[in-house]
Amino acid sequence: MIIPQQASFNQKIDFENPYKIELYIKREDVLHNEISGNKFRKLKYNLIEAKELGFTKLLTFGGAYSNHIAAVAAAGRDYGFETIGIIRGEELVLKYQENPTLKKASENGMRFSFVSRTQYRDKTNPDFLAELKQQFGDFYLIPEGGTNELAVKGCEEILTTDDDLFDFICCAVGTGGTISGIINSLQPHQKALGFPALKGDFLFDEIRKYAKNDRWDLITDYHFGGYAKINEQLKQFMDQFYKKYLITLDPVYTSKLTFGVIDLISKGYFKPYSKILLIHTGGLQGLQSNIAEL
């Protein structure tokens, strides 16, 4: 039912390093113009399940610049679902049209409910979800960030047999669903490395809920101050990377992943002659917004 507009491919990143390491980036960002990268993977089986169960509405949660909100709205438009977004920040109710992510989601048919940050923390509370059902009617619930068992199943399809030659698979980590799917698809000789965009070690436990092996680790040194934080060094890196390789990175996830891997290579973290694959998880719609506000 949900079909990519274009197949992803692996692009070589040519750069000199004394360890003779080969680096490639899997261009998952090209799968779909609006349902991009890992959001496409996470939504695939959720949309199939929603259709099979007879749901006509999707409800989910997100912040003002959420890639997930943007993707769910586009998926609803393309695959015949009403969409409802529970948005963190009641102050946005009168000015969401000034926000490029929410404006586009609205144009794609999503209805919004703007809630306080206190209310938003109840997003998994059964009583709060029951209130939302009274307000909006029956809906298929997709959690914040899209991560659940069906999302992990979709992310298990990111790696293909063409990727068996790599020693390390590296990806950015938000809610943990994408790397969990990758972990479950690893070959015995491979290891997955996740680069969290958030501070803290709580993601280890989240990933263990879904991961079926222990050939993985999280590298927690490249969050640049926390979720959606960015500095001049990272901005310059994104700009230089685009000029050299014509690949756009987003400021929240893939730029920090790519910076981190290249930095670790320069520090001798990986054994010589390793083959490394980075996963470009998309999320480029966020570049329309002011990075300072992210």
Short mmCIF file of C-alpha atoms in Angstrom, two decimals:
data_model
loop_
_atom_site.label_atom_id
_atom_site.label_comp_id
_atom_site.label_asym_id
_atom_site.label_seq_id
_atom_site.Cartn_x
_atom_site.Cartn_y
_atom_site.Cartn_z
CA MET A 1 0.00 0.00 0.00
CA ILE A 2 2.76 2.47 0.88
CA ILE A 3 5.32 2.54 -1.90
CA PRO A 4 8.51 4.63 -2.04
CA GLN A 5 8.83 7.13 -4.86
CA GLN A 6 12.47 6.14 -5.29
CA ALA A 7 14.72 3.39 -3.98
CA SER A 8 17.46 4.35 -1.56
CA PHE A 9 21.10 3.84 -2.55
CA ASN A 10 24.56 3.91 -1.00
CA GLN A 11 26.76 6.89 -1.84
CA LYS A 12 30.49 6.78 -1.17
CA ILE A 13 32.02 9.56 0.94
CA ASP A 14 35.54 10.02 -0.36
CA PHE A 15 37.88 11.51 2.20
CA GLU A 16 41.50 10.88 3.09
CA ASN A 17 42.18 9.05 6.34
CA PRO A 18 45.30 7.19 7.47
CA TYR A 19 43.28 4.13 8.51
CA LYS A 20 42.05 3.31 4.97
CA ILE A 21 38.46 3.27 6.20
CA GLU A 22 35.69 3.23 3.62
CA LEU A 23 32.64 5.37 4.39
CA TYR A 24 29.25 5.28 2.66
CA ILE A 25 25.91 6.93 3.36
CA LYS A 26 22.62 5.17 2.64
CA ARG A 27 20.35 7.74 1.04
CA GLU A 28 17.08 6.89 2.75
CA ASP A 29 16.22 10.58 2.42
CA VAL A 30 15.25 10.02 -1.23
CA LEU A 31 12.47 7.49 -0.53
CA HIS A 32 9.69 10.09 -0.59
CA ASN A 33 9.52 13.87 -0.88
CA GLU A 34 7.44 14.32 2.28
CA ILE A 35 7.33 10.94 4.05
CA SER A 36 11.07 10.93 4.35
CA GLY A 37 13.66 8.38 5.41
CA ASN A 38 12.96 6.54 8.64
CA LYS A 39 9.48 8.11 8.87
CA PHE A 40 8.56 6.22 5.72
CA ARG A 41 9.87 3.00 7.26
CA LYS A 42 8.12 3.56 10.59
CA LEU A 43 4.76 4.40 9.06
CA LYS A 44 4.62 1.62 6.46
CA TYR A 45 3.26 -1.22 8.58
CA ASN A 46 1.31 1.09 10.86
CA LEU A 47 -0.66 2.35 7.87
CA ILE A 48 -1.25 -1.18 6.64
CA GLU A 49 -2.47 -2.19 10.10
CA ALA A 50 -4.74 0.85 10.38
CA LYS A 51 -6.35 0.05 7.01
CA GLU A 52 -6.81 -3.63 7.85
CA LEU A 53 -8.47 -2.76 11.17
CA GLY A 54 -10.84 -0.36 9.45
CA PHE A 55 -9.59 2.90 10.95
CA THR A 56 -10.10 6.13 9.02
CA LYS A 57 -8.31 8.48 11.45
CA LEU A 58 -4.71 8.64 12.62
CA LEU A 59 -3.80 10.50 15.80
CA THR A 60 -0.27 11.24 16.92
CA PHE A 61 1.87 13.61 19.00
CA GLY A 62 4.71 16.00 18.23
CA GLY A 63 6.38 19.35 18.69
CA ALA A 64 6.25 22.44 16.53
CA TYR A 65 8.98 21.31 14.11
CA SER A 66 8.37 17.57 14.24
CA ASN A 67 9.42 15.53 11.20
CA HIS A 68 6.98 12.91 12.44
CA ILE A 69 4.01 15.31 12.40
CA ALA A 70 4.92 16.39 8.87
CA ALA A 71 5.20 12.79 7.68
CA VAL A 72 1.93 11.61 9.24
CA ALA A 73 0.05 14.51 7.67
CA ALA A 74 1.49 13.70 4.23
CA ALA A 75 0.73 10.00 4.69
CA GLY A 76 -2.86 10.81 5.59
CA ARG A 77 -3.21 12.87 2.44
CA ASP A 78 -1.69 10.19 0.21
CA TYR A 79 -3.36 7.12 1.73
CA GLY A 80 -6.82 8.35 2.64
CA PHE A 81 -6.71 8.94 6.40
CA GLU A 82 -7.92 11.88 8.45
CA THR A 83 -5.03 13.01 10.63
CA ILE A 84 -4.99 14.64 14.06
CA GLY A 85 -1.87 16.12 15.64
CA ILE A 86 -1.63 16.73 19.37
CA ILE A 87 0.95 19.51 19.44
CA ARG A 88 3.09 20.45 22.43
CA GLY A 89 2.68 24.16 23.24
CA GLU A 90 -0.73 25.80 23.61
CA GLU A 91 0.84 29.18 22.75
CA LEU A 92 0.99 28.04 19.11
CA VAL A 93 -2.76 28.00 18.64
CA LEU A 94 -2.92 31.49 17.14
CA LYS A 95 0.37 31.45 15.23
CA TYR A 96 0.87 27.94 13.84
CA GLN A 97 0.51 29.31 10.30
CA GLU A 98 3.84 31.08 10.90
CA ASN A 99 5.49 27.70 11.49
CA PRO A 100 6.48 26.00 8.18
CA THR A 101 6.10 22.46 9.54
CA LEU A 102 2.64 23.00 11.03
CA LYS A 103 1.49 25.14 8.09
CA LYS A 104 2.38 22.35 5.65
CA ALA A 105 0.80 19.68 7.86
CA SER A 106 -2.39 21.76 7.98
CA GLU A 107 -2.37 22.12 4.20
CA ASN A 108 -2.09 18.34 4.03
CA GLY A 109 -5.30 18.05 6.04
CA MET A 110 -4.10 17.57 9.62
CA ARG A 111 -6.27 18.94 12.43
CA PHE A 112 -4.47 20.15 15.53
CA SER A 113 -5.07 20.20 19.26
CA PHE A 114 -2.54 22.40 21.05
CA VAL A 115 -1.90 21.32 24.63
CA SER A 116 0.26 22.55 27.48
CA ARG A 117 3.58 20.92 28.18
CA THR A 118 2.08 19.45 31.34
CA GLN A 119 -0.79 17.88 29.39
CA TYR A 120 1.62 16.67 26.73
CA ARG A 121 3.50 14.58 29.28
CA ASP A 122 0.30 12.51 29.61
CA LYS A 123 0.58 11.32 26.00
CA THR A 124 0.72 7.65 27.10
CA ASN A 125 -1.80 8.02 29.94
CA PRO A 126 -4.91 5.86 29.23
CA ASP A 127 -7.21 8.46 30.80
CA PHE A 128 -5.85 11.21 28.55
CA LEU A 129 -6.16 8.97 25.48
CA ALA A 130 -9.76 8.19 26.47
CA GLU A 131 -10.46 11.93 26.60
CA LEU A 132 -9.02 12.31 23.11
CA LYS A 133 -11.31 9.52 21.83
CA GLN A 134 -14.30 11.35 23.27
CA GLN A 135 -13.15 14.50 21.50
CA PHE A 136 -12.15 13.08 18.11
CA GLY A 137 -13.91 9.73 17.88
CA ASP A 138 -12.19 6.43 17.21
CA PHE A 139 -8.63 6.67 15.88
CA TYR A 140 -5.52 4.62 15.23
CA LEU A 141 -2.84 5.81 17.65
CA ILE A 142 0.71 6.35 16.42
CA PRO A 143 3.04 7.27 19.31
CA GLU A 144 5.28 10.31 19.40
CA GLY A 145 8.17 9.79 17.00
CA GLY A 146 6.34 6.81 15.50
CA THR A 147 8.18 4.09 17.40
CA ASN A 148 6.32 0.86 18.16
CA GLU A 149 6.71 -2.79 17.14
CA LEU A 150 5.35 -2.17 13.64
CA ALA A 151 7.71 0.77 13.19
CA VAL A 152 10.66 -1.42 14.18
CA LYS A 153 9.47 -4.02 11.65
CA GLY A 154 9.57 -1.35 8.95
CA CYS A 155 13.04 -0.23 9.97
CA GLU A 156 14.26 -3.82 9.72
CA GLU A 157 13.92 -3.31 5.94
CA ILE A 158 16.48 -0.48 5.80
CA LEU A 159 19.41 -2.88 5.40
CA THR A 160 19.56 -5.14 2.35
CA THR A 161 21.90 -7.90 1.22
CA ASP A 162 23.96 -5.22 -0.55
CA ASP A 163 24.89 -3.92 2.89
CA ASP A 164 26.36 -7.18 4.16
CA LEU A 165 29.89 -6.02 3.30
CA PHE A 166 29.87 -3.30 5.97
CA ASP A 167 31.38 -3.76 9.43
CA PHE A 168 29.57 -0.90 11.19
CA ILE A 169 26.09 0.52 10.61
CA CYS A 170 25.69 3.97 12.16
CA CYS A 171 22.54 6.01 12.59
CA ALA A 172 21.14 8.92 14.58
CA VAL A 173 18.84 8.08 17.48
CA GLY A 174 15.71 9.90 18.59
CA THR A 175 13.19 7.49 20.10
CA GLY A 176 15.20 4.34 19.34
CA GLY A 177 12.93 2.69 16.77
CA THR A 178 15.18 3.06 13.75
CA ILE A 179 18.31 1.64 15.34
CA SER A 180 16.26 -1.19 16.86
CA GLY A 181 15.17 -2.29 13.40
CA ILE A 182 18.74 -2.01 12.14
CA ILE A 183 20.03 -4.07 15.08
CA ASN A 184 17.54 -6.82 14.27
CA SER A 185 18.78 -6.94 10.66
CA LEU A 186 22.51 -7.10 11.41
CA GLN A 187 24.67 -9.87 10.04
CA PRO A 188 26.78 -11.75 12.64
CA HIS A 189 29.94 -9.78 11.79
CA GLN A 190 28.26 -6.36 12.01
CA LYS A 191 27.79 -3.86 14.84
CA ALA A 192 25.32 -0.98 15.03
CA LEU A 193 26.33 2.36 16.55
CA GLY A 194 23.69 4.89 17.50
CA PHE A 195 24.32 8.61 17.93
CA PRO A 196 21.59 10.08 20.18
CA ALA A 197 20.34 13.58 19.52
CA LEU A 198 19.26 13.85 23.16
CA LYS A 199 21.18 14.01 26.41
CA GLY A 200 20.97 11.11 28.85
CA ASP A 201 21.34 7.34 28.90
CA PHE A 202 17.64 6.41 29.03
CA LEU A 203 17.67 5.33 25.37
CA PHE A 204 19.61 2.16 26.24
CA ASP A 205 16.52 0.80 28.00
CA GLU A 206 14.18 1.92 25.20
CA ILE A 207 16.24 0.10 22.58
CA ARG A 208 16.49 -3.06 24.67
CA LYS A 209 12.68 -3.34 24.47
CA TYR A 210 12.95 -4.10 20.74
CA ALA A 211 16.54 -5.19 20.00
CA LYS A 212 17.02 -8.92 19.43
CA ASN A 213 20.81 -9.03 19.86
CA ASP A 214 23.52 -7.14 21.75
CA ARG A 215 25.75 -6.14 18.82
CA TRP A 216 25.19 -2.43 19.31
CA ASP A 217 26.19 0.56 21.36
CA LEU A 218 25.32 4.23 21.73
CA ILE A 219 27.87 7.00 21.27
CA THR A 220 26.60 9.80 23.51
CA ASP A 221 29.26 12.47 22.92
CA TYR A 222 27.83 14.21 19.86
CA HIS A 223 24.48 15.71 20.89
CA PHE A 224 25.97 19.25 20.77
CA GLY A 225 24.23 20.29 23.96
CA GLY A 226 20.97 18.40 23.61
CA TYR A 227 18.00 17.89 21.33
CA ALA A 228 17.86 20.41 18.47
CA LYS A 229 20.85 22.32 19.85
CA ILE A 230 23.37 23.48 17.27
CA ASN A 231 26.48 25.66 17.24
CA GLU A 232 28.63 27.40 14.66
CA GLN A 233 30.96 24.40 14.34
CA LEU A 234 28.07 22.15 13.32
CA LYS A 235 26.63 24.74 10.93
CA GLN A 236 29.98 25.04 9.20
CA PHE A 237 30.29 21.25 9.02
CA MET A 238 26.86 20.94 7.36
CA ASP A 239 27.75 23.62 4.83
CA GLN A 240 31.15 22.12 3.98
CA PHE A 241 29.69 18.62 3.73
CA TYR A 242 27.09 19.79 1.24
CA LYS A 243 29.63 21.67 -0.86
CA LYS A 244 31.90 18.62 -1.05
CA TYR A 245 29.37 15.79 -1.45
CA LEU A 246 26.11 17.51 -2.50
CA ILE A 247 24.31 15.80 0.39
CA THR A 248 22.07 17.88 2.63
CA LEU A 249 22.17 16.98 6.32
CA ASP A 250 19.57 18.08 8.85
CA PRO A 251 20.64 20.03 11.97
CA VAL A 252 18.93 17.78 14.52
CA TYR A 253 20.00 14.26 13.58
CA THR A 254 22.10 13.42 10.53
CA SER A 255 24.58 16.28 10.86
CA LYS A 256 25.51 15.18 14.38
CA LEU A 257 25.73 11.54 13.29
CA THR A 258 28.00 12.35 10.36
CA PHE A 259 30.18 14.74 12.34
CA GLY A 260 30.53 12.13 15.08
CA VAL A 261 31.52 9.27 12.77
CA ILE A 262 34.09 11.34 10.89
CA ASP A 263 35.52 12.62 14.18
CA LEU A 264 35.79 9.06 15.56
CA ILE A 265 37.54 7.93 12.38
CA SER A 266 40.11 10.71 12.79
CA LYS A 267 40.68 9.61 16.40
CA GLY A 268 41.33 5.97 15.48
CA TYR A 269 38.12 4.59 17.03
CA PHE A 270 37.51 2.13 14.19
CA LYS A 271 39.93 -0.60 13.22
CA PRO A 272 41.88 0.05 9.99
CA TYR A 273 40.17 -0.97 6.73
CA SER A 274 36.72 -0.95 8.34
CA LYS A 275 33.73 -0.39 6.08
CA ILE A 276 31.17 1.96 7.61
CA LEU A 277 27.63 2.71 6.47
CA LEU A 278 25.78 5.80 7.73
CA ILE A 279 21.99 5.87 7.49
CA HIS A 280 20.58 9.16 6.22
CA THR A 281 17.20 9.21 7.96
CA GLY A 282 15.81 12.22 6.09
CA GLY A 283 14.11 14.90 8.16
CA LEU A 284 15.09 17.69 5.82
CA GLN A 285 11.74 19.48 6.11
CA GLY A 286 13.07 20.99 9.34
CA LEU A 287 15.56 23.06 7.35
CA GLN A 288 12.67 25.31 6.30
CA SER A 289 12.48 26.58 9.88
CA ASN A 290 14.83 28.88 11.70
CA ILE A 291 17.52 26.65 13.20
CA ALA A 292 17.73 28.96 16.21
CA GLU A 293 14.13 28.06 17.05
CA LEU A 294 14.53 24.31 16.67
#
